[in-house]
Each structure stands twice: as C-alpha cells, then as structure tokens.
N, CA, C and O atoms as a GROMACS GRO file, in nm:
protein
  460
    1GLN      N    1  -0.240  -2.042  -0.186
    1GLN     CA    2  -0.130  -1.952  -0.155
    1GLN      C    3  -0.169  -1.809  -0.194
    1GLN      O    4  -0.202  -1.782  -0.309
    2VAL      N    5  -0.165  -1.719  -0.095
    2VAL     CA    6  -0.199  -1.579  -0.122
    2VAL      C    7  -0.079  -1.511  -0.186
    2VAL      O    8   0.033  -1.522  -0.136
    3GLN      N    9  -0.103  -1.442  -0.296
    3GLN     CA   10   0.004  -1.370  -0.364
    3GLN      C   11  -0.037  -1.226  -0.385
    3GLN      O   12  -0.153  -1.196  -0.416
    4LEU      N   13   0.060  -1.136  -0.369
    4LEU     CA   14   0.036  -0.993  -0.386
    4LEU      C   15   0.138  -0.940  -0.488
    4LEU      O   16   0.257  -0.970  -0.480
    5VAL      N   17   0.090  -0.864  -0.583
    5VAL     CA   18   0.178  -0.806  -0.686
    5VAL      C   19   0.152  -0.657  -0.695
    5VAL      O   20   0.043  -0.613  -0.733
    6GLU      N   21   0.256  -0.579  -0.660
    6GLU     CA   22   0.245  -0.434  -0.668
    6GLU      C   23   0.286  -0.383  -0.805
    6GLU      O   24   0.364  -0.447  -0.876
    7SER      N   25   0.232  -0.268  -0.840
    7SER     CA   26   0.272  -0.200  -0.963
    7SER      C   27   0.245  -0.052  -0.948
    7SER      O   28   0.174  -0.010  -0.856
    8GLY      N   29   0.302   0.028  -1.039
    8GLY     CA   30   0.271   0.170  -1.041
    8GLY      C   31   0.380   0.261  -0.989
    8GLY      O   32   0.366   0.383  -0.995
    9GLY      N   33   0.488   0.204  -0.938
    9GLY     CA   34   0.597   0.287  -0.890
    9GLY      C   35   0.671   0.353  -1.006
    9GLY      O   36   0.646   0.324  -1.122
   10GLY      N   37   0.762   0.443  -0.970
   10GLY     CA   38   0.841   0.510  -1.072
   10GLY      C   39   0.908   0.634  -1.020
   10GLY      O   40   0.916   0.656  -0.899
   11LEU      N   41   0.956   0.715  -1.113
   11LEU     CA   42   1.025   0.839  -1.082
   11LEU      C   43   0.931   0.956  -1.112
   11LEU      O   44   0.873   0.963  -1.220
   12VAL      N   45   0.917   1.046  -1.016
   12VAL     CA   46   0.828   1.161  -1.032
   12VAL      C   47   0.892   1.282  -0.966
   12VAL      O   48   0.969   1.268  -0.870
   13GLN      N   49   0.861   1.399  -1.017
   13GLN     CA   50   0.911   1.521  -0.956
   13GLN      C   51   0.829   1.557  -0.832
   13GLN      O   52   0.713   1.519  -0.820
   14ALA      N   53   0.892   1.629  -0.743
   14ALA     CA   54   0.822   1.677  -0.624
   14ALA      C   55   0.696   1.754  -0.666
   14ALA      O   56   0.698   1.834  -0.759
   15GLY      N   57   0.588   1.727  -0.593
   15GLY     CA   58   0.459   1.787  -0.626
   15GLY      C   59   0.374   1.703  -0.718
   15GLY      O   60   0.256   1.732  -0.738
   16GLY      N   61   0.433   1.600  -0.774
   16GLY     CA   62   0.360   1.514  -0.867
   16GLY      C   63   0.280   1.407  -0.796
   16GLY      O   64   0.270   1.404  -0.674
   17SER      N   65   0.222   1.318  -0.879
   17SER     CA   66   0.134   1.213  -0.827
   17SER      C   67   0.170   1.078  -0.887
   17SER      O   68   0.223   1.069  -0.998
   18LEU      N   69   0.139   0.974  -0.811
   18LEU     CA   70   0.149   0.837  -0.858
   18LEU      C   71   0.035   0.758  -0.796
   18LEU      O   72  -0.014   0.792  -0.689
   19ARG      N   73  -0.007   0.653  -0.865
   19ARG     CA   74  -0.103   0.561  -0.806
   19ARG      C   75  -0.044   0.421  -0.807
   19ARG      O   76  -0.010   0.367  -0.913
   20LEU      N   77  -0.031   0.364  -0.689
   20LEU     CA   78   0.016   0.227  -0.675
   20LEU      C   79  -0.103   0.133  -0.672
   20LEU      O   80  -0.210   0.166  -0.621
   21SER      N   81  -0.082   0.014  -0.728
   21SER     CA   82  -0.184  -0.090  -0.726
   21SER      C   83  -0.123  -0.216  -0.667
   21SER      O   84  -0.004  -0.242  -0.679
   22CYS      N   85  -0.207  -0.293  -0.602
   22CYS     CA   86  -0.166  -0.422  -0.547
   22CYS      C   87  -0.276  -0.523  -0.578
   22CYS      O   88  -0.386  -0.516  -0.524
   23ALA      N   89  -0.244  -0.615  -0.666
   23ALA     CA   90  -0.340  -0.718  -0.705
   23ALA      C   91  -0.318  -0.842  -0.618
   23ALA      O   92  -0.206  -0.889  -0.601
   24VAL      N   93  -0.427  -0.894  -0.565
   24VAL     CA   94  -0.421  -1.006  -0.470
   24VAL      C   95  -0.489  -1.128  -0.531
   24VAL      O   96  -0.596  -1.118  -0.590
   25SER      N   97  -0.425  -1.242  -0.518
   25SER     CA   98  -0.484  -1.367  -0.564
   25SER      C   99  -0.468  -1.472  -0.456
   25SER      O  100  -0.386  -1.459  -0.366
   26GLY      N  101  -0.548  -1.578  -0.467
   26GLY     CA  102  -0.537  -1.689  -0.374
   26GLY      C  103  -0.613  -1.674  -0.244
   26GLY      O  104  -0.592  -1.750  -0.150
   27SER      N  105  -0.702  -1.575  -0.238
   27SER     CA  106  -0.781  -1.557  -0.117
   27SER      C  107  -0.916  -1.496  -0.153
   27SER      O  108  -0.939  -1.455  -0.267
   28ILE      N  109  -1.003  -1.490  -0.054
   28ILE     CA  110  -1.129  -1.418  -0.073
   28ILE      C  111  -1.098  -1.273  -0.040
   28ILE      O  112  -1.096  -1.234   0.077
   29PHE      N  113  -1.074  -1.193  -0.143
   29PHE     CA  114  -1.015  -1.062  -0.123
   29PHE      C  115  -1.094  -0.975  -0.027
   29PHE      O  116  -1.036  -0.903   0.054
   30ARG      N  117  -1.225  -0.980  -0.034
   30ARG     CA  118  -1.306  -0.889   0.049
   30ARG      C  119  -1.286  -0.916   0.198
   30ARG      O  120  -1.323  -0.833   0.280
   31LEU      N  121  -1.228  -1.031   0.232
   31LEU     CA  122  -1.204  -1.064   0.373
   31LEU      C  123  -1.065  -1.020   0.420
   31LEU      O  124  -1.032  -1.032   0.538
   32ASN      N  125  -0.984  -0.968   0.329
   32ASN     CA  126  -0.849  -0.924   0.364
   32ASN      C  127  -0.852  -0.784   0.424
   32ASN      O  128  -0.921  -0.696   0.375
   33ASP      N  129  -0.775  -0.764   0.531
   33ASP     CA  130  -0.738  -0.630   0.572
   33ASP      C  131  -0.609  -0.599   0.497
   33ASP      O  132  -0.516  -0.680   0.496
   34MET      N  133  -0.603  -0.483   0.434
   34MET     CA  134  -0.490  -0.450   0.348
   34MET      C  135  -0.415  -0.328   0.399
   34MET      O  136  -0.472  -0.244   0.468
   35ALA      N  137  -0.288  -0.320   0.365
   35ALA     CA  138  -0.208  -0.206   0.408
   35ALA      C  139  -0.096  -0.180   0.308
   35ALA      O  140  -0.053  -0.269   0.235
   36TRP      N  141  -0.050  -0.057   0.308
   36TRP     CA  142   0.071  -0.016   0.236
   36TRP      C  143   0.175   0.025   0.340
   36TRP      O  144   0.147   0.102   0.432
   37TYR      N  145   0.296  -0.027   0.322
   37TYR     CA  146   0.412   0.010   0.401
   37TYR      C  147   0.518   0.067   0.307
   37TYR      O  148   0.509   0.051   0.186
   38ARG      N  149   0.616   0.132   0.365
   38ARG     CA  150   0.730   0.178   0.285
   38ARG      C  151   0.858   0.166   0.366
   38ARG      O  152   0.858   0.170   0.490
   39GLN      N  153   0.967   0.152   0.293
   39GLN     CA  154   1.098   0.143   0.357
   39GLN      C  155   1.198   0.223   0.275
   39GLN      O  156   1.226   0.192   0.159
   40ALA      N  157   1.251   0.328   0.338
   40ALA     CA  158   1.353   0.409   0.276
   40ALA      C  159   1.490   0.352   0.312
   40ALA      O  160   1.503   0.282   0.412
   41PRO      N  161   1.592   0.382   0.232
   41PRO     CA  162   1.726   0.329   0.262
   41PRO      C  163   1.772   0.368   0.402
   41PRO      O  164   1.765   0.484   0.442
   42GLY      N  165   1.818   0.268   0.476
   42GLY     CA  166   1.869   0.293   0.610
   42GLY      C  167   1.764   0.314   0.716
   42GLY      O  168   1.797   0.346   0.831
   43LYS      N  169   1.637   0.298   0.680
   43LYS     CA  170   1.530   0.320   0.776
   43LYS      C  171   1.446   0.194   0.792
   43LYS      O  172   1.449   0.104   0.708
   44GLN      N  173   1.370   0.192   0.900
   44GLN     CA  174   1.281   0.079   0.923
   44GLN      C  175   1.157   0.090   0.835
   44GLN      O  176   1.118   0.199   0.793
   45ARG      N  177   1.097  -0.023   0.808
   45ARG     CA  178   0.972  -0.024   0.733
   45ARG      C  179   0.864   0.040   0.820
   45ARG      O  180   0.854   0.013   0.940
   46GLU      N  181   0.782   0.126   0.757
   46GLU     CA  182   0.679   0.196   0.832
   46GLU      C  183   0.544   0.186   0.762
   46GLU      O  184   0.536   0.175   0.640
   47LEU      N  185   0.439   0.189   0.844
   47LEU     CA  186   0.304   0.186   0.789
   47LEU      C  187   0.272   0.320   0.724
   47LEU      O  188   0.296   0.426   0.782
   48VAL      N  189   0.217   0.313   0.604
   48VAL     CA  190   0.174   0.434   0.534
   48VAL      C  191   0.022   0.451   0.550
   48VAL      O  192  -0.026   0.558   0.588
   49ALA      N  193  -0.051   0.344   0.521
   49ALA     CA  194  -0.197   0.351   0.529
   49ALA      C  195  -0.252   0.209   0.533
   49ALA      O  196  -0.189   0.116   0.482
   50ASP      N  197  -0.370   0.193   0.593
   50ASP     CA  198  -0.435   0.063   0.588
   50ASP      C  199  -0.584   0.080   0.570
   50ASP      O  200  -0.642   0.186   0.594
   51ILE      N  201  -0.646  -0.028   0.526
   51ILE     CA  202  -0.790  -0.030   0.502
   51ILE      C  203  -0.841  -0.167   0.542
   51ILE      O  204  -0.789  -0.270   0.498
   52THR      N  205  -0.943  -0.168   0.625
   52THR     CA  206  -0.996  -0.295   0.672
   52THR      C  207  -1.089  -0.357   0.568
   52THR      O  208  -1.123  -0.295   0.467
   53SER      N  209  -1.129  -0.479   0.595
   53SER     CA  210  -1.224  -0.545   0.505
   53SER      C  211  -1.356  -0.468   0.500
   53SER      O  212  -1.430  -0.476   0.402
   54GLY      N  213  -1.385  -0.394   0.607
   54GLY     CA  214  -1.507  -0.315   0.611
   54GLY      C  215  -1.493  -0.176   0.552
   54GLY      O  216  -1.590  -0.100   0.547
   55GLY      N  217  -1.371  -0.142   0.508
   55GLY     CA  218  -1.349  -0.014   0.443
   55GLY      C  219  -1.301   0.098   0.532
   55GLY      O  220  -1.289   0.212   0.486
   56PHE      N  221  -1.272   0.068   0.658
   56PHE     CA  222  -1.220   0.172   0.746
   56PHE      C  223  -1.073   0.196   0.714
   56PHE      O  224  -0.998   0.101   0.689
   57THR      N  225  -1.032   0.322   0.714
   57THR     CA  226  -0.897   0.359   0.675
   57THR      C  227  -0.821   0.427   0.788
   57THR      O  228  -0.880   0.483   0.880
   58ASN      N  229  -0.689   0.420   0.776
   58ASN     CA  230  -0.600   0.481   0.874
   58ASN      C  231  -0.475   0.525   0.799
   58ASN      O  232  -0.429   0.456   0.708
   59TYR      N  233  -0.419   0.642   0.839
   59TYR     CA  234  -0.303   0.696   0.769
   59TYR      C  235  -0.194   0.738   0.867
   59TYR      O  236  -0.221   0.779   0.980
   60ALA      N  237  -0.071   0.726   0.822
   60ALA     CA  238   0.040   0.785   0.895
   60ALA      C  239   0.026   0.937   0.889
   60ALA      O  240  -0.022   0.992   0.790
   61ASP      N  241   0.068   1.003   0.996
   61ASP     CA  242   0.055   1.150   1.000
   61ASP      C  243   0.128   1.216   0.884
   61ASP      O  244   0.085   1.320   0.833
   62SER      N  245   0.238   1.156   0.841
   62SER     CA  246   0.321   1.217   0.738
   62SER      C  247   0.253   1.219   0.601
   62SER      O  248   0.297   1.292   0.512
   63VAL      N  249   0.148   1.139   0.582
   63VAL     CA  250   0.084   1.132   0.450
   63VAL      C  251  -0.062   1.178   0.454
   63VAL      O  252  -0.127   1.184   0.349
   64LYS      N  253  -0.113   1.210   0.570
   64LYS     CA  254  -0.254   1.252   0.580
   64LYS      C  255  -0.279   1.374   0.492
   64LYS      O  256  -0.202   1.469   0.492
   65GLY      N  257  -0.389   1.367   0.418
   65GLY     CA  258  -0.425   1.477   0.330
   65GLY      C  259  -0.358   1.472   0.194
   65GLY      O  260  -0.395   1.548   0.105
   66ARG      N  261  -0.260   1.383   0.177
   66ARG     CA  262  -0.190   1.370   0.048
   66ARG      C  263  -0.214   1.235  -0.016
   66ARG      O  264  -0.225   1.226  -0.138
   67PHE      N  265  -0.222   1.130   0.064
   67PHE     CA  266  -0.237   0.993   0.013
   67PHE      C  267  -0.378   0.943   0.043
   67PHE      O  268  -0.439   0.981   0.144
   68THR      N  269  -0.429   0.858  -0.045
   68THR     CA  270  -0.559   0.795  -0.024
   68THR      C  271  -0.549   0.647  -0.056
   68THR      O  272  -0.506   0.608  -0.164
   69ILE      N  273  -0.588   0.564   0.040
   69ILE     CA  274  -0.594   0.420   0.018
   69ILE      C  275  -0.738   0.383  -0.016
   69ILE      O  276  -0.832   0.437   0.042
   70SER      N  277  -0.753   0.291  -0.110
   70SER     CA  278  -0.887   0.245  -0.148
   70SER      C  279  -0.877   0.101  -0.194
   70SER      O  280  -0.768   0.049  -0.217
   71ARG      N  281  -0.992   0.038  -0.208
   71ARG     CA  282  -0.993  -0.101  -0.252
   71ARG      C  283  -1.109  -0.122  -0.348
   71ARG      O  284  -1.213  -0.057  -0.338
   72ASP      N  285  -1.089  -0.214  -0.440
   72ASP     CA  286  -1.193  -0.254  -0.534
   72ASP      C  287  -1.207  -0.405  -0.520
   72ASP      O  288  -1.127  -0.482  -0.572
   73ASN      N  289  -1.311  -0.446  -0.448
   73ASN     CA  290  -1.329  -0.589  -0.422
   73ASN      C  291  -1.368  -0.667  -0.548
   73ASN      O  292  -1.356  -0.789  -0.552
   74THR      N  293  -1.414  -0.597  -0.650
   74THR     CA  294  -1.448  -0.667  -0.776
   74THR      C  295  -1.322  -0.697  -0.857
   74THR      O  296  -1.321  -0.786  -0.942
   75ARG      N  297  -1.216  -0.620  -0.830
   75ARG     CA  298  -1.090  -0.640  -0.902
   75ARG      C  299  -0.980  -0.702  -0.815
   75ARG      O  300  -0.868  -0.721  -0.860
   76ASN      N  301  -1.016  -0.734  -0.688
   76ASN     CA  302  -0.917  -0.792  -0.594
   76ASN      C  303  -0.792  -0.705  -0.585
   76ASN      O  304  -0.680  -0.755  -0.585
   77THR      N  305  -0.812  -0.575  -0.578
   77THR     CA  306  -0.701  -0.482  -0.584
   77THR      C  307  -0.716  -0.372  -0.480
   77THR      O  308  -0.826  -0.323  -0.454
   78VAL      N  309  -0.604  -0.335  -0.421
   78VAL     CA  310  -0.598  -0.220  -0.333
   78VAL      C  311  -0.508  -0.116  -0.398
   78VAL      O  312  -0.410  -0.149  -0.465
   79TYR      N  313  -0.542   0.011  -0.378
   79TYR     CA  314  -0.472   0.121  -0.442
   79TYR      C  315  -0.416   0.217  -0.337
   79TYR      O  316  -0.466   0.226  -0.225
   80LEU      N  317  -0.313   0.288  -0.377
   80LEU     CA  318  -0.262   0.399  -0.297
   80LEU      C  319  -0.241   0.517  -0.392
   80LEU      O  320  -0.146   0.519  -0.471
   81GLN      N  321  -0.330   0.614  -0.383
   81GLN     CA  322  -0.317   0.736  -0.462
   81GLN      C  323  -0.228   0.832  -0.384
   81GLN      O  324  -0.260   0.868  -0.270
   82MET      N  325  -0.119   0.873  -0.445
   82MET     CA  326  -0.022   0.960  -0.378
   82MET      C  327  -0.012   1.092  -0.452
   82MET      O  328   0.030   1.097  -0.568
   83ASN      N  329  -0.053   1.198  -0.386
   83ASN     CA  330  -0.048   1.332  -0.443
   83ASN      C  331   0.050   1.420  -0.365
   83ASN      O  332   0.090   1.386  -0.254
   84SER      N  333   0.087   1.531  -0.426
   84SER     CA  334   0.179   1.626  -0.361
   84SER      C  335   0.302   1.555  -0.306
   84SER      O  336   0.341   1.576  -0.191
   85LEU      N  337   0.361   1.472  -0.388
   85LEU     CA  338   0.474   1.390  -0.343
   85LEU      C  339   0.594   1.477  -0.306
   85LEU      O  340   0.619   1.581  -0.367
   86LYS      N  341   0.666   1.430  -0.206
   86LYS     CA  342   0.784   1.498  -0.155
   86LYS      C  343   0.906   1.407  -0.168
   86LYS      O  344   0.890   1.285  -0.174
   87PRO      N  345   1.026   1.463  -0.173
   87PRO     CA  346   1.145   1.376  -0.179
   87PRO      C  347   1.152   1.277  -0.064
   87PRO      O  348   1.203   1.166  -0.081
   88GLU      N  349   1.100   1.314   0.052
   88GLU     CA  350   1.103   1.222   0.166
   88GLU      C  351   1.005   1.106   0.153
   88GLU      O  352   1.004   1.016   0.237
   89ASP      N  353   0.922   1.107   0.049
   89ASP     CA  354   0.835   0.992   0.021
   89ASP      C  355   0.910   0.883  -0.056
   89ASP      O  356   0.856   0.774  -0.079
   90THR      N  357   1.032   0.912  -0.097
   90THR     CA  358   1.112   0.813  -0.171
   90THR      C  359   1.135   0.689  -0.085
   90THR      O  360   1.185   0.698   0.027
   91ALA      N  361   1.099   0.574  -0.140
   91ALA     CA  362   1.109   0.448  -0.066
   91ALA      C  363   1.063   0.333  -0.156
   91ALA      O  364   1.009   0.354  -0.265
   92VAL      N  365   1.085   0.213  -0.108
   92VAL     CA  366   1.019   0.097  -0.167
   92VAL      C  367   0.886   0.080  -0.095
   92VAL      O  368   0.882   0.076   0.028
   93TYR      N  369   0.780   0.071  -0.170
   93TYR     CA  370   0.646   0.058  -0.114
   93TYR      C  371   0.600  -0.087  -0.125
   93TYR      O  372   0.608  -0.149  -0.231
   94TYR      N  373   0.552  -0.138  -0.013
   94TYR     CA  374   0.508  -0.277  -0.005
   94TYR      C  375   0.360  -0.284   0.030
   94TYR      O  376   0.308  -0.204   0.108
   95CYS      N  377   0.295  -0.380  -0.029
   95CYS     CA  378   0.156  -0.411   0.001
   95CYS      C  379   0.153  -0.529   0.097
   95CYS      O  380   0.230  -0.623   0.082
   96LYS      N  381   0.065  -0.524   0.196
   96LYS     CA  382   0.050  -0.633   0.292
   96LYS      C  383  -0.096  -0.670   0.309
   96LYS      O  384  -0.185  -0.585   0.309
   97SER      N  385  -0.116  -0.801   0.322
   97SER     CA  386  -0.250  -0.854   0.348
   97SER      C  387  -0.252  -0.926   0.482
   97SER      O  388  -0.159  -1.000   0.515
   98ASN      N  389  -0.356  -0.904   0.557
   98ASN     CA  390  -0.386  -0.987   0.674
   98ASN      C  391  -0.509  -1.070   0.640
   98ASN      O  392  -0.617  -1.016   0.617
   99TYR      N  393  -0.490  -1.201   0.637
   99TYR     CA  394  -0.598  -1.289   0.595
   99TYR      C  395  -0.599  -1.408   0.689
   99TYR      O  396  -0.505  -1.487   0.692
  100PHE      N  397  -0.707  -1.420   0.765
  100PHE     CA  398  -0.719  -1.528   0.863
  100PHE      C  399  -0.594  -1.539   0.950
  100PHE      O  400  -0.535  -1.645   0.964
  101TYR      N  401  -0.556  -1.425   1.008
  101TYR     CA  402  -0.449  -1.415   1.108
  101TYR      C  403  -0.311  -1.443   1.052
  101TYR      O  404  -0.217  -1.465   1.130
  102ARG      N  405  -0.295  -1.444   0.921
  102ARG     CA  406  -0.164  -1.459   0.860
  102ARG      C  407  -0.133  -1.335   0.776
  102ARG      O  408  -0.223  -1.273   0.720
  103GLU      N  409  -0.005  -1.302   0.769
  103GLU     CA  410   0.040  -1.187   0.690
  103GLU      C  411   0.105  -1.234   0.560
  103GLU      O  412   0.176  -1.334   0.555
  104TYR      N  413   0.077  -1.158   0.456
  104TYR     CA  414   0.137  -1.183   0.326
  104TYR      C  415   0.187  -1.050   0.271
  104TYR      O  416   0.123  -0.946   0.288
  105TRP      N  417   0.302  -1.055   0.204
  105TRP     CA  418   0.365  -0.934   0.152
  105TRP      C  419   0.391  -0.946   0.002
  105TRP      O  420   0.415  -1.055  -0.052
  106GLY      N  421   0.385  -0.831  -0.062
  106GLY     CA  422   0.427  -0.824  -0.200
  106GLY      C  423   0.577  -0.802  -0.208
  106GLY      O  424   0.646  -0.794  -0.107
  107GLN      N  425   0.626  -0.794  -0.332
  107GLN     CA  426   0.770  -0.783  -0.353
  107GLN      C  427   0.821  -0.640  -0.346
  107GLN      O  428   0.941  -0.615  -0.339
  108GLY      N  429   0.728  -0.545  -0.348
  108GLY     CA  430   0.766  -0.404  -0.338
  108GLY      C  431   0.778  -0.336  -0.472
  108GLY      O  432   0.807  -0.399  -0.573
  109THR      N  433   0.754  -0.205  -0.471
  109THR     CA  434   0.771  -0.124  -0.592
  109THR      C  435   0.840   0.007  -0.552
  109THR      O  436   0.805   0.069  -0.451
  110GLN      N  437   0.938   0.047  -0.630
  110GLN     CA  438   1.019   0.164  -0.596
  110GLN      C  439   0.947   0.292  -0.636
  110GLN      O  440   0.897   0.305  -0.748
  111VAL      N  441   0.944   0.386  -0.543
  111VAL     CA  442   0.895   0.521  -0.571
  111VAL      C  443   1.009   0.617  -0.542
  111VAL      O  444   1.064   0.619  -0.432
  112THR      N  445   1.044   0.697  -0.641
  112THR     CA  446   1.151   0.796  -0.626
  112THR      C  447   1.097   0.933  -0.661
  112THR      O  448   1.045   0.955  -0.770
  113VAL      N  449   1.111   1.026  -0.567
  113VAL     CA  450   1.062   1.162  -0.587
  113VAL      C  451   1.183   1.255  -0.593
  113VAL      O  452   1.259   1.266  -0.497
  114SER      N  453   1.200   1.320  -0.706
  114SER     CA  454   1.313   1.411  -0.723
  114SER      C  455   1.274   1.553  -0.685
  114SER      O  456   1.160   1.595  -0.701
  115SER      N  457   1.374   1.625  -0.634
  115SER     CA  458   1.346   1.763  -0.589
  115SER      C  459   1.370   1.863  -0.701
  115SER      O  460   1.352   1.983  -0.682
   0.00000   0.00000   0.00000
C-alpha cells in the first residue's frame, strides 16, 4: 500500500517562505511521478508543480519563478520550496503519486499566507 505523508505547512507572512515535504512509503520511490496540488476554499483542486521519475519538472504559471519542486530518491521524499508567498497561495496542499498507472494522495497540509 502506497502512503504519502505531507508536512511543513503553516502560517507565514506575505513575502515569506515555506518548504513542504512529502514522504512516500510502500513503493519504489524512484519510479513514482510526483506532484503537488492545492485547493483553496470554494475552488477546485489545481496542479501546482510536478516532477517525473526522470526529474523533469512542470509548474503552474501562477507559481513559476517562486516555487521549486525537487525530489530526493534516497529519502523517498518530494519537496516544494515556496518563496515570495502571496495571500492567494493560501490553500491546502496535497502531494500525489502516480505509480504503475495508479494515483495516491496524501492527507494535505494547510498553508496560510497573511497579508
């Protein structure tokens, strides 16, 4: 059973930084394509960034130049470094794994950016 556990969320002032982590167990991590999504109140869940098993990355236009997704295959962990945070980045952030054509989700971590 693949399990994902996010951490690192919290309350930060606008312009600040946070780093989210997502620890993955129950799979061969290096074979996972990983992604971060977010869902703000009253809005649909949206893709923030993803990283393939080969290390290729993709970002939503709204976070390009501010957020960086990375992975450490020795620690079975994917990260989301978030800089220059804005109030509109406030959301629950979810980690997702694609592993052998199946999707797995974490429980989410709250990020709140105050103005």
